[in-house]
Short mmCIF file of C-alpha atoms and ligand atoms in Angstrom, two decimals:
data_model
loop_
_atom_site.label_atom_id
_atom_site.label_comp_id
_atom_site.label_asym_id
_atom_site.label_seq_id
_atom_site.Cartn_x
_atom_site.Cartn_y
_atom_site.Cartn_z
CA MET A 1 86.29 24.24 48.98
CA THR A 2 83.43 26.15 47.33
CA ASP A 3 83.38 29.93 47.05
CA SER A 4 80.56 31.63 48.90
CA PRO A 5 78.17 33.03 46.25
CA LEU A 6 78.67 36.51 47.63
CA THR A 7 82.43 36.30 47.39
CA ARG A 8 82.24 34.88 43.87
CA ARG A 9 79.80 37.54 42.77
CA ALA A 10 81.92 40.28 44.24
CA LEU A 11 85.00 38.89 42.53
CA ILE A 12 83.28 38.51 39.17
CA GLY A 13 81.89 42.02 39.47
CA THR A 14 85.30 43.48 40.25
CA ALA A 15 86.94 41.56 37.41
CA ALA A 16 84.23 42.60 34.95
CA LEU A 17 84.62 46.24 35.95
CA ALA A 18 88.38 46.08 35.63
CA GLY A 19 87.99 44.44 32.20
CA ALA A 20 85.49 47.03 31.05
CA ALA A 21 87.74 49.87 32.14
CA ALA A 22 90.63 48.30 30.24
CA VAL A 23 88.68 48.10 26.95
CA LEU A 24 86.75 51.38 27.15
CA PRO A 25 87.92 53.58 24.27
CA GLU A 26 89.25 56.91 25.34
CA GLY A 27 86.52 59.50 25.84
CA LEU A 28 83.68 56.96 26.21
CA ALA A 29 83.33 57.38 29.95
CA ALA A 30 80.30 59.58 30.60
CA PRO A 31 81.24 63.07 31.77
CA ALA A 32 79.94 64.01 35.19
CA PRO A 33 76.59 65.79 34.77
CA PRO A 34 76.85 69.55 35.21
CA ARG A 35 75.46 70.77 38.52
CA PRO A 36 73.77 74.16 38.34
CA ALA A 37 74.94 76.70 40.86
CA ALA A 38 73.29 76.64 44.26
CA THR A 39 72.01 80.13 43.69
CA ASP A 40 69.70 78.98 40.87
CA GLY A 41 66.96 78.23 43.37
CA PHE A 42 64.60 75.29 43.77
CA ARG A 43 61.71 74.42 41.47
CA ILE A 44 58.60 72.36 42.03
CA VAL A 45 56.37 71.15 39.22
CA THR A 46 53.21 69.21 39.90
CA SER A 47 49.83 68.31 38.45
CA GLY A 48 46.83 70.64 38.57
CA ASN A 49 45.50 69.05 41.78
CA GLY A 50 48.81 69.84 43.50
CA LEU A 51 48.45 73.45 44.61
CA GLU A 52 48.34 72.63 48.32
CA ALA A 53 50.96 69.94 47.81
CA ALA A 54 53.27 72.46 46.15
CA LYS A 55 52.80 74.86 49.07
CA ALA A 56 53.75 72.11 51.54
CA ALA A 57 56.76 71.02 49.46
CA ARG A 58 57.86 74.64 49.12
CA GLU A 59 57.69 75.19 52.88
CA ALA A 60 59.71 72.03 53.41
CA LEU A 61 62.35 73.09 50.87
CA LEU A 62 62.60 76.54 52.42
CA ALA A 63 63.15 74.82 55.77
CA GLY A 64 66.07 72.88 54.29
CA THR A 65 64.33 69.50 53.97
CA ASP A 66 65.84 66.95 51.59
CA PRO A 67 64.16 67.41 48.17
CA LEU A 68 62.69 63.89 48.00
CA ASP A 69 61.28 64.20 51.52
CA ALA A 70 59.89 67.61 50.56
CA ALA A 71 58.20 66.15 47.47
CA ILE A 72 56.75 63.29 49.50
CA ALA A 73 55.54 65.71 52.19
CA GLY A 74 53.86 67.63 49.37
CA VAL A 75 51.97 64.70 47.87
CA ASN A 76 51.11 63.42 51.36
CA VAL A 77 48.77 66.41 51.64
CA VAL A 78 46.75 65.08 48.71
CA GLU A 79 47.07 61.42 49.72
CA LEU A 80 45.57 62.27 53.11
CA ASP A 81 42.83 64.51 51.72
CA PRO A 82 39.57 62.54 51.45
CA ALA A 83 38.18 65.24 49.16
CA ASP A 84 40.58 64.23 46.36
CA LEU A 85 38.95 61.13 44.86
CA THR A 86 41.95 60.20 42.75
CA VAL A 87 44.78 59.74 45.24
CA GLY A 88 45.34 57.96 48.56
CA TYR A 89 42.74 58.00 51.33
CA GLY A 90 39.28 58.59 49.88
CA GLY A 91 40.34 57.52 46.37
CA ILE A 92 37.70 55.83 44.22
CA PRO A 93 37.96 52.06 44.77
CA ASN A 94 38.27 49.19 42.32
CA GLU A 95 35.21 47.40 40.94
CA GLU A 96 34.91 45.36 44.16
CA GLY A 97 34.92 48.43 46.41
CA VAL A 98 38.54 48.04 47.54
CA VAL A 99 40.91 51.01 47.35
CA GLU A 100 44.17 49.87 45.74
CA LEU A 101 46.94 52.46 45.62
CA ASP A 102 50.01 52.82 43.38
CA ALA A 103 53.02 55.05 44.07
CA ALA A 104 56.67 55.45 43.16
CA VAL A 105 59.61 57.66 44.01
CA MET A 106 62.83 58.21 42.10
CA ASP A 107 66.00 59.91 43.28
CA GLY A 108 68.08 61.36 40.46
CA ARG A 109 71.12 61.66 42.72
CA THR A 110 71.46 57.92 43.16
CA MET A 111 69.31 56.70 40.25
CA LYS A 112 67.51 54.58 42.81
CA ALA A 113 63.76 54.15 42.89
CA GLY A 114 61.06 52.44 44.90
CA ALA A 115 57.48 51.57 43.99
CA VAL A 116 54.36 49.87 45.27
CA ALA A 117 51.23 48.86 43.40
CA ALA A 118 47.79 47.59 44.35
CA LEU A 119 48.68 48.39 47.95
CA THR A 120 45.74 48.35 50.38
CA GLY A 121 45.21 49.96 53.77
CA VAL A 122 47.95 52.62 53.66
CA LYS A 123 46.90 56.23 53.22
CA THR A 124 50.35 57.38 52.11
CA PRO A 125 51.73 54.82 49.64
CA SER A 126 54.47 57.27 48.59
CA LYS A 127 56.09 56.74 51.99
CA VAL A 128 56.05 52.97 51.48
CA ALA A 129 57.57 53.43 48.01
CA LYS A 130 60.44 55.38 49.56
CA LEU A 131 60.99 52.58 52.08
CA VAL A 132 61.15 50.05 49.23
CA MET A 133 63.93 52.19 47.76
CA GLU A 134 65.78 52.61 51.04
CA ARG A 135 65.19 49.37 52.89
CA THR A 136 65.35 46.74 50.15
CA ASP A 137 67.61 45.89 47.27
CA ARG A 138 64.48 45.83 45.08
CA VAL A 139 62.46 48.42 43.21
CA PHE A 140 58.85 47.28 43.02
CA LEU A 141 56.52 45.46 45.45
CA VAL A 142 52.88 44.72 44.63
CA GLY A 143 49.68 43.51 46.22
CA ALA A 144 49.90 41.27 49.27
CA GLY A 145 53.70 41.50 49.34
CA ALA A 146 53.57 45.29 49.39
CA ARG A 147 50.99 45.13 52.18
CA ARG A 148 53.16 42.80 54.27
CA PHE A 149 56.18 45.05 53.69
CA ALA A 150 54.15 48.07 54.85
CA THR A 151 52.98 46.17 57.93
CA ALA A 152 56.57 45.17 58.70
CA HIS A 153 57.46 48.87 58.67
CA GLY A 154 54.67 49.77 61.08
CA PHE A 155 51.90 50.98 58.77
CA PRO A 156 48.51 49.98 60.22
CA ASP A 157 45.91 48.42 57.93
CA GLU A 158 43.39 51.26 57.62
CA GLU A 159 40.08 51.53 55.75
CA LEU A 160 40.65 53.83 52.79
CA LEU A 161 37.07 53.86 51.59
CA THR A 162 35.20 56.86 52.98
CA GLU A 163 31.45 57.10 53.42
CA LYS A 164 31.42 59.28 50.32
CA THR A 165 33.36 56.90 48.08
CA ARG A 166 31.38 53.91 49.42
CA LYS A 167 28.15 55.60 48.28
CA ILE A 168 29.66 56.52 44.90
CA TRP A 169 30.96 52.99 44.36
CA LEU A 170 27.61 51.44 45.34
CA TYR A 171 25.77 53.80 42.99
CA TRP A 172 28.10 52.77 40.15
CA LYS A 173 27.72 49.08 40.98
CA ASN A 174 23.94 49.20 41.28
CA ARG A 175 23.63 50.83 37.88
CA LEU A 176 25.96 48.49 36.03
CA SER A 177 23.26 46.17 34.73
CA ASP A 178 19.57 45.31 35.00
CA LEU A 179 20.52 41.67 34.71
CA ASP A 180 22.39 41.23 37.98
CA ASP A 181 21.34 41.07 41.63
CA TRP A 182 22.10 44.68 42.57
CA ILE A 183 19.22 47.15 42.53
CA GLU A 184 19.48 50.92 42.69
CA ALA A 185 17.28 52.70 45.23
CA ALA A 186 15.37 55.60 43.73
CA LYS A 187 16.93 58.03 46.24
CA ASP A 188 20.53 57.06 45.44
CA ALA A 189 20.87 59.54 42.59
CA GLU A 190 19.67 62.33 44.90
CA ASP A 191 22.49 61.87 47.38
CA PRO A 192 24.58 65.09 47.31
CA ASP A 193 27.89 63.19 47.14
CA VAL A 194 26.64 61.07 44.25
CA LYS A 195 25.23 64.12 42.49
CA GLU A 196 28.49 66.00 42.81
CA PHE A 197 30.41 63.00 41.49
CA VAL A 198 28.13 62.60 38.47
CA ARG A 199 28.28 66.32 37.76
CA LYS A 200 32.07 66.36 37.91
CA TYR A 201 32.92 63.08 36.23
CA GLY A 202 29.75 61.70 34.65
CA LYS A 203 29.75 63.63 31.39
CA GLY A 204 33.42 63.74 30.57
CA ILE A 205 34.61 62.19 27.34
CA PHE A 206 37.41 60.48 29.25
CA ARG A 207 37.15 57.58 31.72
CA PRO A 208 37.46 59.28 35.14
CA GLN A 209 40.82 58.98 36.83
CA GLY A 210 43.49 61.17 38.40
CA THR A 211 46.86 61.18 40.10
CA ILE A 212 49.43 63.55 41.54
CA HIS A 213 52.95 63.74 40.20
CA MET A 214 55.55 66.07 41.70
CA SER A 215 59.08 66.68 40.46
CA VAL A 216 61.52 68.80 42.45
CA ARG A 217 64.80 70.34 41.46
CA SER A 218 66.60 71.41 44.62
CA ALA A 219 68.53 74.66 44.91
CA SER A 220 71.73 72.70 44.36
CA GLY A 221 70.34 71.07 41.21
CA ASP A 222 69.34 67.62 42.51
CA LEU A 223 66.34 66.10 40.72
CA VAL A 224 63.73 63.86 42.31
CA GLY A 225 60.18 62.77 41.59
CA VAL A 226 57.15 61.10 43.13
CA THR A 227 53.87 59.91 41.61
CA THR A 228 50.93 58.56 43.61
CA THR A 229 47.40 57.53 42.64
CA SER A 230 44.34 55.41 43.33
CA GLY A 231 44.32 54.80 39.58
CA LEU A 232 41.43 54.32 37.23
CA PHE A 233 38.02 54.61 38.87
CA PHE A 234 36.34 51.19 39.42
CA LYS A 235 39.32 49.39 37.90
CA ILE A 236 39.71 45.62 37.61
CA PRO A 237 41.26 44.43 40.90
CA GLY A 238 45.00 44.21 40.43
CA ARG A 239 45.06 46.67 37.53
CA VAL A 240 48.19 48.83 37.64
CA GLY A 241 48.60 51.92 35.48
CA ASP A 242 51.65 53.95 34.60
CA SER A 243 51.99 55.89 37.87
CA PRO A 244 54.22 53.48 39.85
CA VAL A 245 56.19 52.22 36.85
CA ILE A 246 59.64 53.78 36.69
CA GLY A 247 60.11 55.27 33.24
CA ALA A 248 56.38 55.55 32.62
CA GLY A 249 54.85 57.41 35.59
CA LEU A 250 58.07 59.20 36.53
CA TYR A 251 61.76 59.39 35.78
CA SER A 252 64.43 61.54 37.43
CA GLU A 253 68.08 61.85 36.55
CA ASN A 254 70.52 64.37 37.97
CA GLY A 255 72.10 66.53 35.34
CA VAL A 256 69.20 65.98 32.92
CA GLY A 257 65.72 66.39 34.36
CA SER A 258 62.75 64.92 36.16
CA ALA A 259 59.37 64.14 34.61
CA GLY A 260 56.10 62.49 35.53
CA SER A 261 52.64 61.85 34.19
CA THR A 262 48.93 61.72 34.80
CA GLY A 263 46.16 60.55 32.52
CA ARG A 264 45.40 57.29 30.73
CA GLY A 265 48.02 55.00 32.19
CA GLU A 266 47.87 52.29 29.58
CA ALA A 267 48.78 54.70 26.76
CA ASN A 268 51.74 55.98 28.74
CA LEU A 269 52.85 52.50 29.84
CA LEU A 270 53.16 51.49 26.21
CA THR A 271 55.55 54.34 25.42
CA CYS A 272 57.46 54.73 28.73
CA GLY A 273 56.60 58.41 28.51
CA SER A 274 58.43 59.97 31.45
CA HIS A 275 61.68 58.34 30.41
CA THR A 276 61.04 59.59 26.88
CA VAL A 277 60.60 63.16 28.17
CA VAL A 278 63.90 62.98 30.05
CA GLU A 279 65.65 61.56 26.99
CA HIS A 280 64.33 64.49 24.95
CA LEU A 281 65.77 66.84 27.58
CA ARG A 282 69.08 65.02 27.27
CA ASP A 283 68.93 65.66 23.52
CA GLY A 284 68.61 69.38 24.23
CA LEU A 285 64.90 70.00 23.86
CA ALA A 286 63.31 72.63 26.08
CA PRO A 287 60.95 71.13 28.73
CA GLU A 288 57.69 72.04 26.99
CA GLU A 289 58.85 70.68 23.63
CA ALA A 290 60.14 67.52 25.36
CA CYS A 291 56.70 66.91 26.90
CA LEU A 292 54.86 67.66 23.65
CA LYS A 293 57.12 65.38 21.65
CA ALA A 294 56.49 62.49 24.07
CA LEU A 295 52.74 63.19 23.83
CA ARG A 296 52.93 63.17 20.03
CA ARG A 297 54.49 59.74 20.19
CA ILE A 298 51.60 58.49 22.36
CA ALA A 299 49.10 59.99 19.93
CA GLU A 300 50.86 58.45 16.92
CA LYS A 301 51.18 55.01 18.47
CA THR A 302 47.55 54.84 19.51
CA HIS A 303 46.03 53.78 16.25
CA HIS A 304 45.24 50.10 16.57
CA VAL A 305 42.16 50.36 18.79
CA PRO A 306 39.28 52.22 17.10
CA ARG A 307 37.70 53.36 20.37
CA HIS A 308 40.92 55.14 21.29
CA ARG A 309 40.67 57.45 18.28
CA ASP A 310 37.98 59.96 17.35
CA ALA A 311 36.64 60.65 13.86
CA LYS A 312 39.64 62.90 13.16
CA GLY A 313 42.11 60.25 14.35
CA ARG A 314 42.91 62.02 17.62
CA PRO A 315 43.19 60.13 20.94
CA THR A 316 39.93 59.76 22.87
CA PHE A 317 41.86 60.04 26.14
CA ASN A 318 44.18 62.49 27.80
CA VAL A 319 47.74 62.20 29.12
CA GLN A 320 49.71 64.98 30.81
CA PHE A 321 53.45 65.29 31.39
CA TYR A 322 55.13 67.60 33.89
CA CYS A 323 58.85 68.20 33.92
CA VAL A 324 61.73 70.25 35.23
CA ASP A 325 65.15 70.24 33.65
CA ALA A 326 68.55 70.50 35.27
CA ALA A 327 68.58 74.27 34.77
CA GLY A 328 65.24 74.59 36.59
CA ARG A 329 63.02 75.24 33.57
CA THR A 330 59.54 73.76 34.10
CA ALA A 331 56.68 72.69 31.83
CA GLY A 332 53.34 70.94 31.77
CA ALA A 333 51.73 69.61 28.60
CA ALA A 334 48.74 67.49 27.67
CA ILE A 335 47.22 65.84 24.63
CA TRP A 336 44.07 67.96 25.06
CA SER A 337 43.64 71.60 26.04
CA GLY A 338 42.25 72.47 29.45
CA SER A 339 44.77 70.75 31.76
CA LYS A 340 46.55 72.72 34.45
CA TYR A 341 49.83 72.32 36.25
CA VAL A 342 51.39 73.97 39.26
CA VAL A 343 54.86 75.47 39.61
CA GLY A 344 56.58 76.45 42.84
CA ASP A 345 59.79 78.33 43.55
CA ALA A 346 61.18 80.80 46.08
CA ALA A 347 58.69 83.41 44.89
CA GLY A 348 55.62 81.25 45.58
CA VAL A 349 53.32 78.76 43.84
CA ARG A 350 51.06 79.30 40.84
CA THR A 351 48.70 77.35 38.62
CA LEU A 352 49.40 77.50 34.88
CA ASP A 353 47.78 76.18 31.70
CA CYS A 354 49.39 73.12 30.16
CA ALA A 355 50.57 73.32 26.57
CA TYR A 356 48.62 70.89 24.39
CA LEU A 357 48.43 69.06 21.09
CA HIS A 358 44.70 69.43 20.40
CA GLU A 359 42.11 72.04 21.29
CA ARG A 360 38.99 70.55 22.84
CA ASP A 361 35.76 71.34 21.02
CA ALA A 362 33.80 74.00 22.89
N1 LIG B 401 47.72 57.55 35.27
C1 LIG B 401 46.80 57.04 36.26
C2 LIG B 401 46.57 55.59 36.01
O1 LIG B 401 46.49 55.20 34.86
C3 LIG B 401 45.51 57.73 36.29
C4 LIG B 401 45.54 59.22 36.08
O2 LIG B 401 46.56 59.83 36.23
O3 LIG B 401 44.53 59.83 35.76
O4 LIG B 401 46.38 54.86 36.95
#
């Protein structure tokens, strides 16, 4: 007779656990994380584009909604807003004109997470990420598999490119080269949507991109996070940044803190920044110092590619971290000055300046 794999696995697991317990030296078992008193109040921390999202999450928390559902309801506002070109519906597409979305959620109560990347046709990828967490024994689904999973859960396949982003994409594509088959019409640059885009993003020193991260600490001290994005503008199809990667784009752990990021995803992917921020909290750093220390590591480690450093050796890109610790202290910090973040609590929501490593030249 052969054991069923499940039975064998269960038995091995039980035996291993029993063995581990038998050999654990006294005092090695992790103490239960302290839970702040319920009276401490809830906290929301989110990126600078999250003012309306914070208001929605705050309303949800005040109504008694579960903190992760409240955070998702918050970022849904931005995902569904075609005016935000960096997240969800109306996000800038990839180089082929297809909107590919990345999102992840993490629940610090259970240490479970769910993520999707390069997902097409769903305006609210954060909801699909939560379903990955809840309805599979997996963490991360990408591309066609993520799409099929979303379809299985009833999400229709919708066009995420708006008339505005189609025009912006076509303008970008037409201007790529004089040596290809695409020709810019003289009037293209006069289109108000194109003009606004060029004014807002055309002169920046950083490659345009954007994202929303939101971390929530509930009134009873539970910590959760969600990050959602359309990623780098005009990215290579299939490119995934930091946003949906657990440990990079977000990390939440009850008793310690919750953190998330926006900015140049590749730099953050290479240092697992959000996890680093939470580890710094665990070591006792205050939230702002934890974020700045993780940013310093990114800045220090970015020295192999000349175009990623300016003449003074500083990064030629930006990354922001947002975090809330178990006690409800919040922070936002960036490599470069000028970034904003949003905090929400029982008193209301407000936009604040991020701490930073370097002052931008005037
Ligand atoms: N971190 C995002 C990404 O790399 C973009 C951003 O937040 O600006 O896809």
